[in-house]
Tab-separated table of C-alpha atoms and ligand atoms in Angstrom:
chain	number	residue	atom	x	y	z
A	1	UNK	CA	-0.050	0.062	0.327
A	2	UNK	CA	1.880	3.657	-1.139
A	3	UNK	CA	2.202	5.725	1.624
A	4	UNK	CA	0.115	8.929	2.370
A	5	UNK	CA	0.484	11.866	4.771
A	6	UNK	CA	-1.243	13.295	7.275
A	7	UNK	CA	-0.715	17.443	7.880
A	8	UNK	CA	-1.806	17.913	11.972
A	9	UNK	CA	-2.856	21.983	11.497
A	10	UNK	CA	-0.946	23.863	14.265
A	11	UNK	CA	-1.733	27.473	13.081
A	12	UNK	CA	-4.765	28.190	16.368
A	13	UNK	CA	-2.203	26.990	18.615
A	14	UNK	CA	1.616	27.044	17.699
A	15	UNK	CA	0.800	29.289	14.505
A	16	UNK	CA	-0.507	32.511	16.786
A	17	UNK	CA	0.834	31.925	20.159
A	18	UNK	CA	3.787	34.019	19.621
A	19	UNK	CA	1.321	37.059	17.524
A	20	UNK	CA	0.753	40.432	19.074
A	21	UNK	CA	-2.350	40.484	17.112
A	22	UNK	CA	-4.450	38.697	19.798
A	23	UNK	CA	-6.821	36.503	17.698
A	24	UNK	CA	-10.851	35.995	18.663
A	25	UNK	CA	-12.185	32.949	20.167
A	26	UNK	CA	-14.875	33.440	16.974
A	27	UNK	CA	-12.023	33.664	14.226
A	28	UNK	CA	-9.759	30.979	15.941
A	29	UNK	CA	-13.264	28.624	15.396
A	30	UNK	CA	-13.916	30.173	11.926
A	31	UNK	CA	-10.875	29.044	11.805
A	32	UNK	CA	-10.908	25.967	12.290
A	33	UNK	CA	-14.168	25.288	10.746
A	34	UNK	CA	-12.536	26.337	7.969
A	35	UNK	CA	-9.507	23.686	7.401
A	36	UNK	CA	-12.071	20.953	8.259
A	37	UNK	CA	-13.724	22.327	5.038
A	38	UNK	CA	-10.222	22.148	3.602
A	39	UNK	CA	-9.711	18.572	4.229
A	40	UNK	CA	-7.906	18.671	7.841
A	41	UNK	CA	-8.718	16.127	10.521
A	42	UNK	CA	-6.148	16.686	13.254
A	43	UNK	CA	-5.530	19.908	14.961
A	44	UNK	CA	-3.678	21.154	17.753
A	45	UNK	CA	-6.582	23.983	19.473
A	46	UNK	CA	-4.769	25.888	22.608
A	47	UNK	CA	-2.534	24.833	25.227
A	48	UNK	CA	-2.720	24.132	28.882
A	49	UNK	CA	-0.570	26.792	29.823
A	50	UNK	CA	-0.520	30.000	32.756
A	51	UNK	CA	-2.869	32.491	30.775
A	52	UNK	CA	-0.052	35.390	31.875
A	53	UNK	CA	2.514	33.505	30.168
A	54	UNK	CA	0.834	32.831	26.729
A	55	UNK	CA	-1.800	35.612	26.667
A	56	UNK	CA	-2.654	34.519	22.863
A	57	UNK	CA	-3.898	31.335	25.166
A	58	UNK	CA	-5.890	32.490	27.591
A	59	UNK	CA	-9.127	31.638	25.534
A	60	UNK	CA	-8.243	27.813	25.185
A	61	UNK	CA	-10.841	26.809	27.443
A	62	UNK	CA	-13.660	28.583	25.598
A	63	UNK	CA	-12.275	27.579	21.999
A	64	UNK	CA	-12.468	23.686	23.259
A	65	UNK	CA	-16.323	24.637	24.279
A	66	UNK	CA	-16.707	26.017	20.650
A	67	UNK	CA	-15.150	23.457	19.143
A	68	UNK	CA	-17.505	21.760	15.962
A	69	UNK	CA	-18.845	18.160	17.227
A	70	UNK	CA	-17.101	16.354	14.599
A	71	UNK	CA	-16.510	12.377	14.998
A	72	UNK	CA	-14.039	12.551	12.546
A	73	UNK	CA	-12.078	15.053	14.022
A	74	UNK	CA	-9.340	14.842	15.935
A	75	UNK	CA	-8.383	17.661	18.613
A	76	UNK	CA	-5.211	18.244	20.118
A	77	UNK	CA	-4.508	20.206	23.372
A	78	UNK	CA	-1.272	20.635	24.389
A	79	UNK	CA	-0.213	19.764	28.172
A	80	UNK	CA	3.178	20.864	29.657
A	81	UNK	CA	2.672	19.075	32.885
A	82	UNK	CA	0.352	17.101	35.256
A	83	UNK	CA	-2.355	19.816	35.743
A	84	UNK	CA	-2.332	20.502	32.056
A	85	UNK	CA	-3.553	16.896	31.332
A	86	UNK	CA	-5.825	16.960	34.419
A	87	UNK	CA	-7.456	20.055	32.462
A	88	UNK	CA	-7.249	18.271	29.106
A	89	UNK	CA	-9.110	15.763	30.779
A	90	UNK	CA	-11.645	17.600	32.741
A	91	UNK	CA	-12.596	19.475	28.634
A	92	UNK	CA	-14.234	16.562	28.228
A	93	UNK	CA	-16.626	16.694	31.647
A	94	UNK	CA	-19.804	16.334	31.658
A	95	UNK	CA	-19.920	14.871	28.650
A	96	UNK	CA	-19.212	17.569	26.500
A	97	UNK	CA	-16.761	17.089	23.417
A	98	UNK	CA	-13.593	18.666	24.715
A	99	UNK	CA	-10.084	17.446	23.587
A	100	UNK	CA	-9.251	14.306	22.206
A	101	UNK	CA	-5.869	14.078	22.697
A	102	UNK	CA	-3.428	15.353	25.023
A	103	UNK	CA	-0.349	16.600	23.539
A	104	UNK	CA	2.137	16.054	25.541
A	105	UNK	CA	5.498	18.299	25.273
A	106	UNK	CA	8.957	17.164	26.778
A	107	UNK	CA	12.768	18.495	25.768
A	108	UNK	CA	16.150	17.572	24.834
A	109	UNK	CA	17.799	20.533	26.784
A	110	UNK	CA	18.041	21.310	30.029
A	111	UNK	CA	18.319	25.022	29.228
A	112	UNK	CA	15.509	25.380	27.098
A	113	UNK	CA	13.416	23.120	29.519
A	114	UNK	CA	14.578	25.429	32.177
A	115	UNK	CA	13.689	28.224	30.270
A	116	UNK	CA	9.783	26.622	28.797
A	117	UNK	CA	8.640	24.712	31.465
A	118	UNK	CA	10.969	25.650	34.433
A	119	UNK	CA	12.407	21.542	34.384
A	120	UNK	CA	16.090	19.748	33.412
A	121	UNK	CA	15.210	17.459	30.667
A	122	UNK	CA	14.984	14.359	33.142
A	123	UNK	CA	12.426	16.001	35.422
A	124	UNK	CA	10.404	16.752	32.260
A	125	UNK	CA	10.919	12.943	30.290
A	126	UNK	CA	10.024	12.051	34.469
A	127	UNK	CA	6.119	13.941	34.259
A	128	UNK	CA	5.967	13.523	30.885
A	129	UNK	CA	5.817	9.746	31.819
A	130	UNK	CA	3.307	10.256	34.366
A	131	UNK	CA	1.452	13.070	31.770
A	132	UNK	CA	1.104	9.779	29.575
A	133	UNK	CA	-0.398	7.308	31.640
A	134	UNK	CA	-3.033	10.205	33.217
A	135	UNK	CA	-3.564	10.829	29.625
A	136	UNK	CA	-4.419	6.748	29.254
A	137	UNK	CA	-6.520	6.132	32.449
A	138	UNK	CA	-8.789	9.598	31.315
A	139	UNK	CA	-9.985	8.392	28.006
A	140	UNK	CA	-7.090	10.841	26.053
A	141	UNK	CA	-5.115	9.690	23.246
A	142	UNK	CA	-1.579	9.990	25.161
A	143	UNK	CA	1.187	11.145	22.849
A	144	UNK	CA	3.820	13.101	23.157
A	145	UNK	CA	6.872	15.397	21.609
A	146	UNK	CA	9.986	16.010	22.207
A	147	UNK	CA	11.230	20.024	21.811
A	148	UNK	CA	13.993	21.311	20.495
A	149	UNK	CA	15.343	17.444	19.516
A	150	UNK	CA	17.367	19.530	17.066
A	151	UNK	CA	19.214	21.983	18.296
A	152	UNK	CA	18.647	24.715	21.477
A	153	UNK	CA	18.303	27.977	21.154
A	154	UNK	CA	21.272	27.986	24.358
A	155	UNK	CA	23.292	25.282	24.032
A	156	UNK	CA	22.861	24.810	20.516
A	157	UNK	CA	23.782	20.917	19.256
A	158	UNK	CA	21.550	18.743	21.053
A	159	UNK	CA	23.256	14.866	20.374
A	160	UNK	CA	20.793	12.774	18.455
A	161	UNK	CA	21.948	9.808	21.484
A	162	UNK	CA	19.952	11.500	23.375
A	163	UNK	CA	16.959	11.929	21.673
A	164	UNK	CA	16.950	8.459	20.875
A	165	UNK	CA	17.557	7.546	24.439
A	166	UNK	CA	14.548	10.126	25.646
A	167	UNK	CA	12.046	8.797	22.874
A	168	UNK	CA	13.090	5.070	24.080
A	169	UNK	CA	12.086	5.769	27.548
A	170	UNK	CA	8.854	7.552	26.497
A	171	UNK	CA	8.086	4.611	24.537
A	172	UNK	CA	7.226	2.211	27.357
A	173	UNK	CA	5.253	4.949	29.079
A	174	UNK	CA	2.647	4.172	25.862
A	175	UNK	CA	1.866	7.171	23.497
A	176	UNK	CA	0.027	6.305	19.919
A	177	UNK	CA	2.818	8.785	18.624
A	178	UNK	CA	6.204	10.284	19.287
A	179	UNK	CA	6.880	13.446	17.834
A	180	UNK	CA	10.391	15.389	17.421
A	181	UNK	CA	9.780	19.036	16.655
A	182	UNK	CA	12.648	21.472	15.739
A	183	UNK	CA	11.729	24.308	17.590
A	184	UNK	CA	14.726	26.927	17.007
A	185	UNK	CA	14.045	26.088	13.618
A	186	UNK	CA	17.655	24.837	12.929
A	187	UNK	CA	17.226	21.486	11.388
A	188	UNK	CA	18.752	20.617	8.079
A	189	UNK	CA	17.478	17.305	6.211
A	190	UNK	CA	20.149	14.784	6.398
A	191	UNK	CA	20.139	15.498	10.041
A	192	UNK	CA	16.293	14.802	9.895
A	193	UNK	CA	17.133	11.678	7.739
A	194	UNK	CA	19.434	10.633	10.215
A	195	UNK	CA	17.296	11.134	13.294
A	196	UNK	CA	13.941	10.220	12.030
A	197	UNK	CA	15.256	7.108	10.430
A	198	UNK	CA	17.016	5.956	13.815
A	199	UNK	CA	13.943	6.287	15.544
A	200	UNK	CA	11.730	3.813	13.012
A	201	UNK	CA	14.194	1.398	13.542
A	202	UNK	CA	14.381	1.616	17.055
A	203	UNK	CA	11.228	2.092	18.162
A	204	UNK	CA	8.232	-0.502	18.462
A	205	UNK	CA	6.199	-0.093	14.509
A	206	UNK	CA	2.937	0.421	16.275
A	207	UNK	CA	4.237	4.202	17.889
A	208	UNK	CA	3.319	6.198	14.747
A	209	UNK	CA	5.866	9.121	13.969
A	210	UNK	CA	5.604	12.636	14.045
A	211	UNK	CA	7.437	15.811	12.737
A	212	UNK	CA	7.168	19.311	13.725
A	213	UNK	CA	9.958	21.711	12.023
A	214	UNK	CA	9.744	25.756	11.843
A	215	UNK	CA	11.026	27.542	8.747
A	216	UNK	CA	12.998	29.968	10.268
A	217	UNK	CA	16.340	29.020	7.857
A	218	UNK	CA	13.994	28.172	4.315
A	219	UNK	CA	14.548	24.782	5.362
A	220	UNK	CA	11.068	23.284	6.340
A	221	UNK	CA	9.914	21.872	4.174
A	222	UNK	CA	12.954	19.991	2.758
A	223	UNK	CA	13.021	19.071	6.049
A	224	UNK	CA	9.463	17.851	5.832
A	225	UNK	CA	9.955	16.044	2.629
A	226	UNK	CA	13.190	13.782	4.582
A	227	UNK	CA	10.939	13.309	7.655
A	228	UNK	CA	8.539	12.164	5.370
A	229	UNK	CA	10.824	9.628	3.519
A	230	UNK	CA	12.246	8.180	6.566
A	231	UNK	CA	9.320	7.054	7.875
A	232	UNK	CA	7.772	10.012	9.688
A	233	UNK	CA	4.016	9.409	8.543
A	234	UNK	CA	2.651	12.824	10.234
A	235	UNK	CA	3.958	16.570	10.053
A	236	UNK	CA	2.467	19.883	11.943
A	237	UNK	CA	1.469	22.716	9.485
A	238	UNK	CA	0.400	26.047	10.597
A	239	UNK	CA	-2.113	27.566	7.584
A	240	UNK	CA	0.072	30.791	5.847
A	241	UNK	CA	2.926	29.637	8.034
A	242	UNK	CA	2.159	31.581	10.966
A	243	UNK	CA	3.846	30.722	14.314
A	244	UNK	CA	7.103	30.998	16.391
A	245	UNK	CA	7.663	30.172	19.932
A	246	UNK	CA	7.981	32.924	22.980
A	247	UNK	CA	10.552	31.277	24.892
A	248	UNK	CA	12.852	30.390	21.573
A	249	UNK	CA	14.700	33.320	20.637
A	250	UNK	CA	14.393	34.113	17.312
A	251	UNK	CA	12.203	31.542	15.983
A	252	UNK	CA	9.665	32.255	12.866
A	253	UNK	CA	6.703	30.349	11.599
A	254	UNK	CA	5.576	26.943	11.123
A	255	UNK	CA	6.739	25.266	7.730
A	256	UNK	CA	3.495	26.129	6.115
A	257	UNK	CA	0.350	24.208	5.252
A	258	UNK	CA	-0.506	25.588	2.039
A	259	UNK	CA	3.550	24.512	0.596
A	260	UNK	CA	3.199	20.958	2.268
A	261	UNK	CA	0.017	20.294	0.417
A	262	UNK	CA	1.277	21.429	-2.917
A	263	UNK	CA	4.699	19.669	-2.276
A	264	UNK	CA	3.114	16.267	-1.426
A	265	UNK	CA	-0.111	16.440	-3.717
A	266	UNK	CA	2.106	17.131	-6.485
A	267	UNK	CA	4.874	14.247	-5.414
A	268	UNK	CA	2.059	11.848	-5.486
A	269	UNK	CA	1.149	11.378	-2.210
A	270	UNK	CA	-2.015	11.741	-0.598
A	271	UNK	CA	-2.587	14.441	2.398
A	272	UNK	CA	-6.685	14.438	1.791
A	273	UNK	CA	-6.294	18.650	1.398
A	274	UNK	CA	-7.843	20.266	-0.898
A	275	UNK	CA	-5.044	23.238	-1.660
A	276	UNK	CA	-7.527	25.410	-3.532
A	277	UNK	CA	-9.764	25.604	-0.117
A	278	UNK	CA	-6.578	25.646	2.046
A	279	UNK	CA	-4.898	29.145	-0.029
A	280	UNK	CA	-8.229	30.467	0.035
A	281	UNK	CA	-8.670	30.375	3.805
A	282	UNK	CA	-5.244	31.400	3.945
A	283	UNK	CA	-6.819	35.017	2.019
A	284	UNK	CA	-9.392	35.401	4.836
A	285	UNK	CA	-7.282	34.671	7.850
A	286	UNK	CA	-4.803	37.371	6.381
A	287	UNK	CA	-7.168	40.320	6.458
A	288	UNK	CA	-8.047	38.443	10.036
A	289	UNK	CA	-4.540	39.356	10.810
A	290	UNK	CA	-3.877	42.466	8.965
A	291	UNK	CA	-1.054	41.281	6.813
A	292	UNK	CA	0.107	38.820	4.305
A	293	UNK	CA	1.323	35.148	5.564
A	294	UNK	CA	4.550	33.939	5.095
A	295	UNK	CA	3.600	31.187	3.066
A	296	UNK	CA	5.533	30.997	-0.672
A	297	UNK	CA	2.670	28.598	-1.665
A	298	UNK	CA	-0.248	30.623	-0.371
A	299	UNK	CA	1.783	33.659	-2.031
A	300	UNK	CA	1.995	32.210	-5.537
A	301	UNK	CA	-0.631	30.232	-5.931
A	302	UNK	CA	-1.447	26.437	-7.087
A	303	UNK	CA	-0.225	25.120	-10.247
B	1	ZN	ZN1	6.482	24.895	17.400
């Protein structure tokens, strides 16, 4: 059977959390609805973090309460600690729609961990193992992302062996999916091929691999292709290439959803997403943001 690509649309969370414009809850919901129409079936919808630290995510409970109630769509709430998983579980209290997945996040470097979540890498791995267990008990889909897996803004190079060791430890906690994130956009395709290839070789086959890239140094799309070729069937992307990280100095947008749809569909890899519709959503959302969005295909159109 030929392989496909699943795109997780992260514009409503990673895409917006570093923007100075505060996007309304209604516009976030409209963005998700329009991307469902375009064919997206998995979304990062918000983050269970301190609203004082990330004001753009302060309306996460309101966004979750207003999500379209679709059985064929999966919603991810980002969880940085056990409290986050508890909040994700509570979003489903009283038969509410809530989120489907606890998107747990651990870190591969001590310095980034301390800046982002006041934890060393080892402390965050230990907490994530408990978070995955809690998510499973609560009926949430347990999955986990290893942040700064390709490089750290403070420590620079992150040894691939360290990422592999973290992934193997996490795998024992029963996640359905493990992701590696290039949080600050420093990865290059050769590095991506080697790390994803090693993860695919060493992790149990039933654990899906996802990758998360920022296009900070214009390697995002090349990295995405390298990751897919090496065995990652799922990629995060953000409509229009919106995005950044408030705790990763200099990080710019995520790899753009439209750019990936163009690249993969024209290479014969189905994504389930309609390019023209995605570009139309880009045009609408640019008017919401009051500026053109950075995606190349969004600017140039399809072919
Ligand atoms: Zn990111």
